[in-house]
PDB file of C-alpha atoms in Angstrom:
ATOM      1  CA  UNK C   1     -55.350 -33.429  54.186  1.00  0.00           C
ATOM      2  CA  UNK C   2     -55.332 -29.797  54.477  1.00  0.00           C
ATOM      3  CA  UNK C   3     -54.381 -29.565  58.062  1.00  0.00           C
ATOM      4  CA  UNK C   4     -51.786 -32.224  57.669  1.00  0.00           C
ATOM      5  CA  UNK C   5     -49.996 -29.941  55.120  1.00  0.00           C
ATOM      6  CA  UNK C   6     -50.091 -27.022  57.361  1.00  0.00           C
ATOM      7  CA  UNK C   7     -48.727 -29.042  60.170  1.00  0.00           C
ATOM      8  CA  UNK C   8     -45.458 -29.481  57.625  1.00  0.00           C
ATOM      9  CA  UNK C   9     -45.017 -25.828  57.160  1.00  0.00           C
ATOM     10  CA  UNK C  10     -42.134 -24.567  59.129  1.00  0.00           C
ATOM     11  CA  UNK C  11     -42.243 -20.896  60.101  1.00  0.00           C
ATOM     12  CA  UNK C  12     -38.801 -19.236  60.615  1.00  0.00           C
ATOM     13  CA  UNK C  13     -38.170 -17.150  63.791  1.00  0.00           C
ATOM     14  CA  UNK C  14     -37.100 -13.525  63.581  1.00  0.00           C
ATOM     15  CA  UNK C  15     -33.496 -14.713  64.700  1.00  0.00           C
ATOM     16  CA  UNK C  16     -33.414 -17.422  61.976  1.00  0.00           C
ATOM     17  CA  UNK C  17     -34.613 -14.890  59.141  1.00  0.00           C
ATOM     18  CA  UNK C  18     -31.682 -12.607  60.203  1.00  0.00           C
ATOM     19  CA  UNK C  19     -29.358 -15.415  59.878  1.00  0.00           C
ATOM     20  CA  UNK C  20     -30.610 -16.058  56.263  1.00  0.00           C
ATOM     21  CA  UNK C  21     -30.331 -12.606  55.095  1.00  0.00           C
ATOM     22  CA  UNK C  22     -27.062 -12.287  56.287  1.00  0.00           C
ATOM     23  CA  UNK C  23     -26.138 -15.296  54.506  1.00  0.00           C
ATOM     24  CA  UNK C  24     -27.358 -14.094  51.209  1.00  0.00           C
ATOM     25  CA  UNK C  25     -25.768 -10.585  51.554  1.00  0.00           C
ATOM     26  CA  UNK C  26     -22.315 -12.459  52.370  1.00  0.00           C
ATOM     27  CA  UNK C  27     -22.790 -14.693  49.102  1.00  0.00           C
ATOM     28  CA  UNK C  28     -23.846 -11.499  47.100  1.00  0.00           C
ATOM     29  CA  UNK C  29     -20.549  -9.835  48.316  1.00  0.00           C
ATOM     30  CA  UNK C  30     -18.274 -12.752  47.275  1.00  0.00           C
ATOM     31  CA  UNK C  31     -19.914 -12.983  43.848  1.00  0.00           C
ATOM     32  CA  UNK C  32     -19.331  -9.040  43.537  1.00  0.00           C
ATOM     33  CA  UNK C  33     -15.837  -9.451  44.567  1.00  0.00           C
ATOM     34  CA  UNK C  34     -15.359 -12.033  41.987  1.00  0.00           C
ATOM     35  CA  UNK C  35     -16.613  -9.966  39.114  1.00  0.00           C
ATOM     36  CA  UNK C  36     -14.425  -6.947  40.374  1.00  0.00           C
ATOM     37  CA  UNK C  37     -11.349  -9.095  40.170  1.00  0.00           C
ATOM     38  CA  UNK C  38     -12.276 -10.367  36.718  1.00  0.00           C
ATOM     39  CA  UNK C  39     -12.564  -6.897  35.450  1.00  0.00           C
ATOM     40  CA  UNK C  40      -9.329  -5.887  36.954  1.00  0.00           C
ATOM     41  CA  UNK C  41      -7.548  -8.607  35.053  1.00  0.00           C
ATOM     42  CA  UNK C  42      -8.734  -6.857  31.804  1.00  0.00           C
ATOM     43  CA  UNK C  43      -6.774  -3.753  32.371  1.00  0.00           C
ATOM     44  CA  UNK C  44      -4.824  -3.145  29.356  1.00  0.00           C
ATOM     45  CA  UNK C  45      -3.087  -0.292  27.328  1.00  0.00           C
ATOM     46  CA  UNK C  46      -3.396   0.726  23.637  1.00  0.00           C
ATOM     47  CA  UNK C  47      -0.095   1.651  21.926  1.00  0.00           C
ATOM     48  CA  UNK C  48       1.069   2.210  18.284  1.00  0.00           C
ATOM     49  CA  UNK C  49       4.136   0.681  16.895  1.00  0.00           C
ATOM     50  CA  UNK C  50       6.276   2.137  14.141  1.00  0.00           C
ATOM     51  CA  UNK C  51       8.476   0.206  11.809  1.00  0.00           C
ATOM     52  CA  UNK C  52      10.185   1.665   8.743  1.00  0.00           C
ATOM     53  CA  UNK C  53      12.507   0.098   6.045  1.00  0.00           C
ATOM     54  CA  UNK C  54      14.655   1.488   2.967  1.00  0.00           C
ATOM     55  CA  UNK C  55      14.045  -0.552  -0.075  1.00  0.00           C
ATOM     56  CA  UNK C  56      15.232  -0.246  -3.830  1.00  0.00           C
ATOM     57  CA  UNK C  57      12.752  -0.869  -6.691  1.00  0.00           C
ATOM     58  CA  UNK C  58      13.560  -4.263  -8.294  1.00  0.00           C
ATOM     59  CA  UNK C  59      11.446  -3.470 -11.510  1.00  0.00           C
ATOM     60  CA  UNK C  60      11.612  -0.521 -14.068  1.00  0.00           C
ATOM     61  CA  UNK C  61       8.751   0.115 -16.247  1.00  0.00           C
ATOM     62  CA  UNK C  62       9.171   2.666 -18.952  1.00  0.00           C
ATOM     63  CA  UNK C  63       6.479   3.621 -21.825  1.00  0.00           C
ATOM     64  CA  UNK C  64       7.835   5.614 -24.961  1.00  0.00           C
ATOM     65  CA  UNK C  65       5.372   7.423 -27.094  1.00  0.00           C
ATOM     66  CA  UNK C  66       6.322   8.410 -30.567  1.00  0.00           C
ATOM     67  CA  UNK C  67       4.309   9.842 -33.411  1.00  0.00           C
ATOM     68  CA  UNK C  68       4.447  10.722 -37.041  1.00  0.00           C
ATOM     69  CA  UNK C  69       1.779  13.022 -39.040  1.00  0.00           C
ATOM     70  CA  UNK C  70       0.875  12.699 -42.962  1.00  0.00           C
ATOM     71  CA  UNK C  71      -1.821  12.113 -45.536  1.00  0.00           C
ATOM     72  CA  UNK C  72      -0.507   8.573 -46.537  1.00  0.00           C
ATOM     73  CA  UNK C  73      -1.700   6.210 -43.991  1.00  0.00           C
ATOM     74  CA  UNK C  74       0.388   3.182 -45.377  1.00  0.00           C
ATOM     75  CA  UNK C  75       3.685   5.600 -45.423  1.00  0.00           C
ATOM     76  CA  UNK C  76       3.087   6.417 -41.960  1.00  0.00           C
ATOM     77  CA  UNK C  77       2.619   2.862 -41.009  1.00  0.00           C
ATOM     78  CA  UNK C  78       5.933   2.162 -42.425  1.00  0.00           C
ATOM     79  CA  UNK C  79       7.680   5.074 -40.632  1.00  0.00           C
ATOM     80  CA  UNK C  80       6.218   3.920 -37.463  1.00  0.00           C
ATOM     81  CA  UNK C  81       7.540   0.620 -37.712  1.00  0.00           C
ATOM     82  CA  UNK C  82      10.804   1.867 -38.799  1.00  0.00           C
ATOM     83  CA  UNK C  83      10.881   4.337 -35.527  1.00  0.00           C
ATOM     84  CA  UNK C  84       9.773   1.359 -33.456  1.00  0.00           C
ATOM     85  CA  UNK C  85      12.819  -0.631 -34.680  1.00  0.00           C
ATOM     86  CA  UNK C  86      15.218   2.371 -33.553  1.00  0.00           C
ATOM     87  CA  UNK C  87      13.761   2.554 -30.177  1.00  0.00           C
ATOM     88  CA  UNK C  88      13.977  -1.033 -29.557  1.00  0.00           C
ATOM     89  CA  UNK C  89      17.805  -0.896 -30.884  1.00  0.00           C
ATOM     90  CA  UNK C  90      18.118   2.127 -28.460  1.00  0.00           C
ATOM     91  CA  UNK C  91      16.925   0.294 -25.649  1.00  0.00           C
ATOM     92  CA  UNK C  92      19.108  -2.749 -26.159  1.00  0.00           C
ATOM     93  CA  UNK C  93      22.225  -0.597 -26.578  1.00  0.00           C
ATOM     94  CA  UNK C  94      21.545   0.679 -23.175  1.00  0.00           C
ATOM     95  CA  UNK C  95      21.739  -2.618 -21.608  1.00  0.00           C
ATOM     96  CA  UNK C  96      18.020  -3.697 -21.740  1.00  0.00           C
ATOM     97  CA  UNK C  97      18.419  -7.700 -22.423  1.00  0.00           C
ATOM     98  CA  UNK C  98      17.438  -8.957 -25.663  1.00  0.00           C
ATOM     99  CA  UNK C  99      14.746 -11.549 -24.416  1.00  0.00           C
ATOM    100  CA  UNK C 100      12.857  -8.516 -23.017  1.00  0.00           C
ATOM    101  CA  UNK C 101       9.253  -8.267 -24.209  1.00  0.00           C
ATOM    102  CA  UNK C 102       8.328  -4.973 -25.645  1.00  0.00           C
ATOM    103  CA  UNK C 103       4.605  -4.241 -25.141  1.00  0.00           C
ATOM    104  CA  UNK C 104       3.254  -1.947 -28.177  1.00  0.00           C
ATOM    105  CA  UNK C 105       0.002  -0.145 -28.677  1.00  0.00           C
ATOM    106  CA  UNK C 106      -0.663   1.922 -31.871  1.00  0.00           C
ATOM    107  CA  UNK C 107      -3.293   4.695 -32.198  1.00  0.00           C
ATOM    108  CA  UNK C 108      -4.481   6.471 -35.555  1.00  0.00           C
ATOM    109  CA  UNK C 109      -6.454   9.309 -35.518  1.00  0.00           C
ATOM    110  CA  UNK C 110      -8.339  10.566 -38.744  1.00  0.00           C
ATOM    111  CA  UNK C 111      -8.314  14.479 -38.461  1.00  0.00           C
ATOM    112  CA  UNK C 112     -10.739  14.700 -41.326  1.00  0.00           C
ATOM    113  CA  UNK C 113     -13.194  12.740 -39.535  1.00  0.00           C
ATOM    114  CA  UNK C 114     -12.523  14.910 -36.153  1.00  0.00           C
ATOM    115  CA  UNK C 115     -13.005  18.118 -38.063  1.00  0.00           C
ATOM    116  CA  UNK C 116     -16.096  16.881 -40.108  1.00  0.00           C
ATOM    117  CA  UNK C 117     -18.590  19.813 -40.515  1.00  0.00           C
ATOM    118  CA  UNK C 118     -15.890  22.638 -39.637  1.00  0.00           C
ATOM    119  CA  UNK C 119     -14.256  24.917 -41.774  1.00  0.00           C
ATOM    120  CA  UNK C 120     -10.699  25.086 -40.350  1.00  0.00           C
ATOM    121  CA  UNK C 121      -8.558  23.170 -42.971  1.00  0.00           C
ATOM    122  CA  UNK C 122      -6.428  20.309 -42.194  1.00  0.00           C
ATOM    123  CA  UNK C 123      -2.969  19.993 -43.681  1.00  0.00           C
ATOM    124  CA  UNK C 124      -2.013  16.714 -42.168  1.00  0.00           C
ATOM    125  CA  UNK C 125      -4.889  14.168 -42.224  1.00  0.00           C
ATOM    126  CA  UNK C 126      -3.682  11.219 -40.089  1.00  0.00           C
ATOM    127  CA  UNK C 127      -1.903  11.280 -36.706  1.00  0.00           C
ATOM    128  CA  UNK C 128      -0.235   7.777 -35.947  1.00  0.00           C
ATOM    129  CA  UNK C 129       1.040   7.213 -32.525  1.00  0.00           C
ATOM    130  CA  UNK C 130       2.766   4.058 -30.904  1.00  0.00           C
ATOM    131  CA  UNK C 131       3.537   3.630 -27.323  1.00  0.00           C
ATOM    132  CA  UNK C 132       6.373   1.043 -26.576  1.00  0.00           C
ATOM    133  CA  UNK C 133       6.540  -0.151 -23.019  1.00  0.00           C
ATOM    134  CA  UNK C 134       9.459  -2.072 -21.342  1.00  0.00           C
ATOM    135  CA  UNK C 135       9.699  -3.902 -18.183  1.00  0.00           C
ATOM    136  CA  UNK C 136      12.742  -5.227 -16.848  1.00  0.00           C
ATOM    137  CA  UNK C 137      14.738  -5.599 -13.491  1.00  0.00           C
ATOM    138  CA  UNK C 138      17.766  -3.899 -15.241  1.00  0.00           C
ATOM    139  CA  UNK C 139      17.138  -0.551 -13.633  1.00  0.00           C
ATOM    140  CA  UNK C 140      20.366   1.163 -14.795  1.00  0.00           C
ATOM    141  CA  UNK C 141      19.686   0.276 -18.326  1.00  0.00           C
ATOM    142  CA  UNK C 142      16.343   2.081 -18.311  1.00  0.00           C
ATOM    143  CA  UNK C 143      17.741   4.857 -16.207  1.00  0.00           C
ATOM    144  CA  UNK C 144      20.507   5.366 -18.495  1.00  0.00           C
ATOM    145  CA  UNK C 145      18.540   5.034 -21.580  1.00  0.00           C
ATOM    146  CA  UNK C 146      15.787   7.792 -20.345  1.00  0.00           C
ATOM    147  CA  UNK C 147      18.676  10.182 -19.720  1.00  0.00           C
ATOM    148  CA  UNK C 148      20.000   9.625 -23.249  1.00  0.00           C
ATOM    149  CA  UNK C 149      16.472   9.804 -25.073  1.00  0.00           C
ATOM    150  CA  UNK C 150      17.710  12.865 -26.938  1.00  0.00           C
ATOM    151  CA  UNK C 151      19.664  10.252 -29.231  1.00  0.00           C
ATOM    152  CA  UNK C 152      16.196   9.223 -30.658  1.00  0.00           C
ATOM    153  CA  UNK C 153      15.261  12.897 -31.340  1.00  0.00           C
ATOM    154  CA  UNK C 154      18.408  13.360 -33.161  1.00  0.00           C
ATOM    155  CA  UNK C 155      17.496  10.209 -35.487  1.00  0.00           C
ATOM    156  CA  UNK C 156      14.203  11.890 -36.282  1.00  0.00           C
ATOM    157  CA  UNK C 157      12.038  10.115 -33.955  1.00  0.00           C
ATOM    158  CA  UNK C 158       9.343  12.323 -32.477  1.00  0.00           C
ATOM    159  CA  UNK C 159       9.068  11.545 -28.887  1.00  0.00           C
ATOM    160  CA  UNK C 160       5.833  12.668 -27.101  1.00  0.00           C
ATOM    161  CA  UNK C 161       5.928  13.718 -23.287  1.00  0.00           C
ATOM    162  CA  UNK C 162       2.185  14.218 -22.436  1.00  0.00           C
ATOM    163  CA  UNK C 163      -0.352  13.640 -19.744  1.00  0.00           C
ATOM    164  CA  UNK C 164      -0.040  14.642 -16.027  1.00  0.00           C
ATOM    165  CA  UNK C 165       3.031  15.697 -14.153  1.00  0.00           C
ATOM    166  CA  UNK C 166       5.861  12.984 -14.457  1.00  0.00           C
ATOM    167  CA  UNK C 167       4.070  11.301 -17.595  1.00  0.00           C
ATOM    168  CA  UNK C 168       6.942   9.736 -19.782  1.00  0.00           C
ATOM    169  CA  UNK C 169       9.147   9.224 -16.753  1.00  0.00           C
ATOM    170  CA  UNK C 170      10.426   5.568 -15.792  1.00  0.00           C
ATOM    171  CA  UNK C 171       8.114   3.870 -13.100  1.00  0.00           C
ATOM    172  CA  UNK C 172       9.847   2.108 -10.413  1.00  0.00           C
ATOM    173  CA  UNK C 173       8.228  -0.789  -8.696  1.00  0.00           C
ATOM    174  CA  UNK C 174       8.943  -2.929  -5.620  1.00  0.00           C
ATOM    175  CA  UNK C 175       7.453  -6.302  -5.836  1.00  0.00           C
ATOM    176  CA  UNK C 176       8.904  -7.903  -2.668  1.00  0.00           C
ATOM    177  CA  UNK C 177       6.642  -6.389  -0.061  1.00  0.00           C
ATOM    178  CA  UNK C 178       5.202  -9.801   1.296  1.00  0.00           C
ATOM    179  CA  UNK C 179       8.732 -10.882   1.808  1.00  0.00           C
ATOM    180  CA  UNK C 180       9.628  -8.142   4.380  1.00  0.00           C
ATOM    181  CA  UNK C 181       6.362  -7.953   5.940  1.00  0.00           C
ATOM    182  CA  UNK C 182       6.999 -10.398   8.938  1.00  0.00           C
ATOM    183  CA  UNK C 183      10.037  -8.810   9.951  1.00  0.00           C
ATOM    184  CA  UNK C 184       8.328  -5.416   9.858  1.00  0.00           C
ATOM    185  CA  UNK C 185       5.483  -6.337  11.787  1.00  0.00           C
ATOM    186  CA  UNK C 186       7.898  -7.912  14.373  1.00  0.00           C
ATOM    187  CA  UNK C 187       9.699  -4.575  14.557  1.00  0.00           C
ATOM    188  CA  UNK C 188       6.306  -2.627  14.922  1.00  0.00           C
ATOM    189  CA  UNK C 189       5.473  -4.892  17.696  1.00  0.00           C
ATOM    190  CA  UNK C 190       8.741  -4.438  19.560  1.00  0.00           C
ATOM    191  CA  UNK C 191       8.330  -0.695  19.140  1.00  0.00           C
ATOM    192  CA  UNK C 192       4.829  -0.761  20.442  1.00  0.00           C
ATOM    193  CA  UNK C 193       5.603  -2.919  23.338  1.00  0.00           C
ATOM    194  CA  UNK C 194       8.452  -0.631  24.317  1.00  0.00           C
ATOM    195  CA  UNK C 195       5.759   2.310  24.605  1.00  0.00           C
ATOM    196  CA  UNK C 196       3.639  -0.015  26.549  1.00  0.00           C
ATOM    197  CA  UNK C 197       6.529  -0.700  29.000  1.00  0.00           C
ATOM    198  CA  UNK C 198       6.854   3.166  29.462  1.00  0.00           C
ATOM    199  CA  UNK C 199       3.198   3.691  30.308  1.00  0.00           C
ATOM    200  CA  UNK C 200       3.212   0.638  32.619  1.00  0.00           C
ATOM    201  CA  UNK C 201       6.231   1.933  34.252  1.00  0.00           C
ATOM    202  CA  UNK C 202       4.691   5.192  35.165  1.00  0.00           C
ATOM    203  CA  UNK C 203       1.352   3.618  36.417  1.00  0.00           C
ATOM    204  CA  UNK C 204       3.120   1.143  38.530  1.00  0.00           C
ATOM    205  CA  UNK C 205       2.101  -1.913  36.369  1.00  0.00           C
ATOM    206  CA  UNK C 206       3.913  -4.448  34.235  1.00  0.00           C
ATOM    207  CA  UNK C 207       3.082  -5.504  30.455  1.00  0.00           C
ATOM    208  CA  UNK C 208       1.526  -8.798  29.936  1.00  0.00           C
ATOM    209  CA  UNK C 209       0.638 -10.445  26.670  1.00  0.00           C
ATOM    210  CA  UNK C 210      -1.100  -9.010  23.593  1.00  0.00           C
ATOM    211  CA  UNK C 211      -4.876  -8.671  23.842  1.00  0.00           C
ATOM    212  CA  UNK C 212      -5.509  -7.466  20.631  1.00  0.00           C
ATOM    213  CA  UNK C 213      -3.431  -6.454  17.610  1.00  0.00           C
ATOM    214  CA  UNK C 214      -4.291  -4.593  14.133  1.00  0.00           C
ATOM    215  CA  UNK C 215      -1.353  -4.800  11.511  1.00  0.00           C
ATOM    216  CA  UNK C 216      -2.049  -1.588  10.136  1.00  0.00           C
ATOM    217  CA  UNK C 217      -1.575  -0.392   6.369  1.00  0.00           C
ATOM    218  CA  UNK C 218       1.754  -0.640   4.607  1.00  0.00           C
ATOM    219  CA  UNK C 219       2.801   2.720   2.845  1.00  0.00           C
ATOM    220  CA  UNK C 220       5.284   2.941   0.201  1.00  0.00           C
ATOM    221  CA  UNK C 221       6.964   6.520   0.198  1.00  0.00           C
ATOM    222  CA  UNK C 222       9.867   8.173  -1.688  1.00  0.00           C
ATOM    223  CA  UNK C 223      12.777   7.673   0.315  1.00  0.00           C
ATOM    224  CA  UNK C 224      13.658  11.581   0.303  1.00  0.00           C
ATOM    225  CA  UNK C 225      11.070  13.731   1.671  1.00  0.00           C
ATOM    226  CA  UNK C 226      12.385  16.547  -0.725  1.00  0.00           C
ATOM    227  CA  UNK C 227      11.369  14.613  -3.639  1.00  0.00           C
ATOM    228  CA  UNK C 228       8.552  16.464  -5.509  1.00  0.00           C
ATOM    229  CA  UNK C 229       7.242  13.555  -7.279  1.00  0.00           C
ATOM    230  CA  UNK C 230       4.977  10.471  -6.696  1.00  0.00           C
ATOM    231  CA  UNK C 231       6.378   7.495  -4.971  1.00  0.00           C
ATOM    232  CA  UNK C 232       6.019   5.211  -8.309  1.00  0.00           C
ATOM    233  CA  UNK C 233       8.623   7.538  -9.927  1.00  0.00           C
ATOM    234  CA  UNK C 234      11.206   7.058  -7.063  1.00  0.00           C
ATOM    235  CA  UNK C 235      13.666   4.412  -7.425  1.00  0.00           C
ATOM    236  CA  UNK C 236      14.545   4.292  -3.606  1.00  0.00           C
ATOM    237  CA  UNK C 237      11.731   4.085  -1.452  1.00  0.00           C
ATOM    238  CA  UNK C 238      10.910   3.665   2.258  1.00  0.00           C
ATOM    239  CA  UNK C 239       8.315   1.362   3.464  1.00  0.00           C
ATOM    240  CA  UNK C 240       6.193   2.464   6.625  1.00  0.00           C
ATOM    241  CA  UNK C 241       3.925   0.441   8.694  1.00  0.00           C
ATOM    242  CA  UNK C 242       1.935   1.700  12.018  1.00  0.00           C
ATOM    243  CA  UNK C 243       0.482  -1.376  14.129  1.00  0.00           C
ATOM    244  CA  UNK C 244      -1.981  -0.640  16.757  1.00  0.00           C
ATOM    245  CA  UNK C 245      -1.605  -3.231  19.728  1.00  0.00           C
ATOM    246  CA  UNK C 246      -3.463  -3.697  23.051  1.00  0.00           C
ATOM    247  CA  UNK C 247      -1.267  -5.071  25.851  1.00  0.00           C
ATOM    248  CA  UNK C 248      -2.655  -6.574  29.208  1.00  0.00           C
ATOM    249  CA  UNK C 249      -1.370  -4.713  32.260  1.00  0.00           C
ATOM    250  CA  UNK C 250      -0.739  -6.917  35.249  1.00  0.00           C
TER     251      UNK C 250
END
């Protein structure tokens, strides 16, 4: 049996071995050429596309804080309620709709409790403050009321403006960002493709389909660059987005 198996084994001649080796090398070259072509089809360019849109806020929010001090807490409560009524009527007189909801928070400080154990005398024991917040789509009404807030002071209402810079100013909110996102992304894509076409032209190529896209972050900025306050205090704003897009080159 062993001798028969040996008889079936074919030994290649030197010429046949050379032919086989050449064939293997040729096949490897074809495979390598295919990889090169495949990698060549992955040529792409990465560009950024900018889109900007001017908008006007559609909601105004304004918080008015007023305060009274004294030693009779019950009397102070009556005064706070009376002043609260004056503020509400003041807003209505400036065009805030009657069905507008006013959000109110009241704070009471007992200065005797705060200074317990200290020698400094306290003339007015209680500080009662109330913050009234109005939110409405009547921006002109809020803006006009803010400019005329001195009318309340003339009526004896003590208005407090405190906290960080700009505290007490109306806040302007734009709530329709999702409505304009599609058109802004489209505009950013067009802008990015224009940049990609310039790159392609310089390199003797053409722009193909989108390989990958990153929408980017939408920013809300004051429309005028010289405005020295935060975006939330600006009635007129600019929406900005920068998208990063990869285009195939062909």
